[in-house]
Short mmCIF file of C-alpha atoms in Angstrom, two decimals:
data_model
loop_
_atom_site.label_atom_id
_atom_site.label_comp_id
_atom_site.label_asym_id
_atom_site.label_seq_id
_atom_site.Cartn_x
_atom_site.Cartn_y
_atom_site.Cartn_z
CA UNK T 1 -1.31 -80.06 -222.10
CA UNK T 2 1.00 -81.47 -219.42
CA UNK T 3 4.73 -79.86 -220.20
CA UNK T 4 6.38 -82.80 -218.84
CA UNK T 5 4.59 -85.92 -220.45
CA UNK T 6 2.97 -84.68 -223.60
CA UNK T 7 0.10 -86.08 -222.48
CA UNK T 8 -3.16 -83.93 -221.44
CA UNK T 9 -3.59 -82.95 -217.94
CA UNK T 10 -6.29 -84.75 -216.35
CA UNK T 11 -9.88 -82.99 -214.85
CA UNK T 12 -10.07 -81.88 -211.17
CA UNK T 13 -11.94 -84.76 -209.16
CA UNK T 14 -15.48 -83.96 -208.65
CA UNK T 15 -16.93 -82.60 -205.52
CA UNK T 16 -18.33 -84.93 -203.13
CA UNK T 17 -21.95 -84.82 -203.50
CA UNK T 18 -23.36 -83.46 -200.68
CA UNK T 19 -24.70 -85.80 -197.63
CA UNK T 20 -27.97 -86.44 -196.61
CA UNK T 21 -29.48 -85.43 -193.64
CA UNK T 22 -28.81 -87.04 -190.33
CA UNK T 23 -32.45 -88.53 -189.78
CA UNK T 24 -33.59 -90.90 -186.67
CA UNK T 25 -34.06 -94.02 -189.34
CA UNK T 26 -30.25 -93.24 -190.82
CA UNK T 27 -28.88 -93.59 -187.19
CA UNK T 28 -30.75 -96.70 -186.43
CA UNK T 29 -29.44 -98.30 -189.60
CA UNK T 30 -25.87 -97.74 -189.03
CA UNK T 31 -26.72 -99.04 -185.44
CA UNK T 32 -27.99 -102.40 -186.20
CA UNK T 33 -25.01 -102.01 -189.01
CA UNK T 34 -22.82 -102.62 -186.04
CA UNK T 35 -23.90 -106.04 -185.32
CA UNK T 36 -23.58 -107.62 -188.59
CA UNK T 37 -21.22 -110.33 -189.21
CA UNK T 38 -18.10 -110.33 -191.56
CA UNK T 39 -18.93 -111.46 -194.78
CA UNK T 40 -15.17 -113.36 -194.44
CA UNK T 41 -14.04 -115.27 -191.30
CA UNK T 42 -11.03 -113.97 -190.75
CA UNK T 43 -11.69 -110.42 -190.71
CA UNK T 44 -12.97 -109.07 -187.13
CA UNK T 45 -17.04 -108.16 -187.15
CA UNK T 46 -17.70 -104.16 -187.44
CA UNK T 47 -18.88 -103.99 -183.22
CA UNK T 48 -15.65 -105.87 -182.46
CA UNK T 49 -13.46 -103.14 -184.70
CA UNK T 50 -15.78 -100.36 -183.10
CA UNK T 51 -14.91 -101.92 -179.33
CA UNK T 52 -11.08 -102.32 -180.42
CA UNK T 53 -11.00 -98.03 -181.68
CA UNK T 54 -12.33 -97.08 -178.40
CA UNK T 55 -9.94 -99.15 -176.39
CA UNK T 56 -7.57 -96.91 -178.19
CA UNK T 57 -9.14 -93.99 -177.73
CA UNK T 58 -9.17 -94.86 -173.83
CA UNK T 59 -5.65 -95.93 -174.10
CA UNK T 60 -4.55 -92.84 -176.10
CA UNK T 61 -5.83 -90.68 -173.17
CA UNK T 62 -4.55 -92.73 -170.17
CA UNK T 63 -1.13 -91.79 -171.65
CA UNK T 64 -1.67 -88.49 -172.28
CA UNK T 65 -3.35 -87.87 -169.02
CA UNK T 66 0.20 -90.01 -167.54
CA UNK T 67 2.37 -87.73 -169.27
CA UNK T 68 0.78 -84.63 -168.31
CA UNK T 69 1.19 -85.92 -164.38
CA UNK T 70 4.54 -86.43 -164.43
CA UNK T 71 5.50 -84.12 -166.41
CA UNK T 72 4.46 -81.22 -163.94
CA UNK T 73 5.68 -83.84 -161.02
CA UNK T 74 9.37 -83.30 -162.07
CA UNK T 75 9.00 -79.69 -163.08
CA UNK T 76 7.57 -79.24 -159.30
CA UNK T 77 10.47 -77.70 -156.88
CA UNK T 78 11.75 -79.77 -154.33
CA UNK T 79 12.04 -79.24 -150.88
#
């Protein structure tokens, strides 16, 4: 029993069954998965959200790869 509530602790979430194997019909489904349109209007279709995360991505690393240049720009002795 919980100490604080007085009511019984609750079970330990079950494990996560374990995943299937990656198979060459799996990957084709989630593939064609990708061009499917959004069951509501308003919400973006699942290639457009996969186009907008790798904009990010590309983004994410423009910045870092910016940061890193000047960065050992200013730490480089002057003449």
């Amino acid at each position: 029993m919980s100490t604080r509530t007085g009511r019984p602790a609750r079970a330990p979430h079950p494990a996560a069954p374990p995943s299937a194997p990656r198979t060459a019909a799996r990957t084709v489904l989630r593939l064609t998965t990708l061009a499917a349109t959004a069951t509501d209007p308003k919400l973006p279709t699942p290639l457009m959200s996969l186009t907008y995360a790798g904009q990010m991505t590309v983004g994410t690393m423009v910045a870092v790869a910016g940061a890193h240049f000047f960065a050992e720009r200013e730490a480089a002795p002057c003449d």
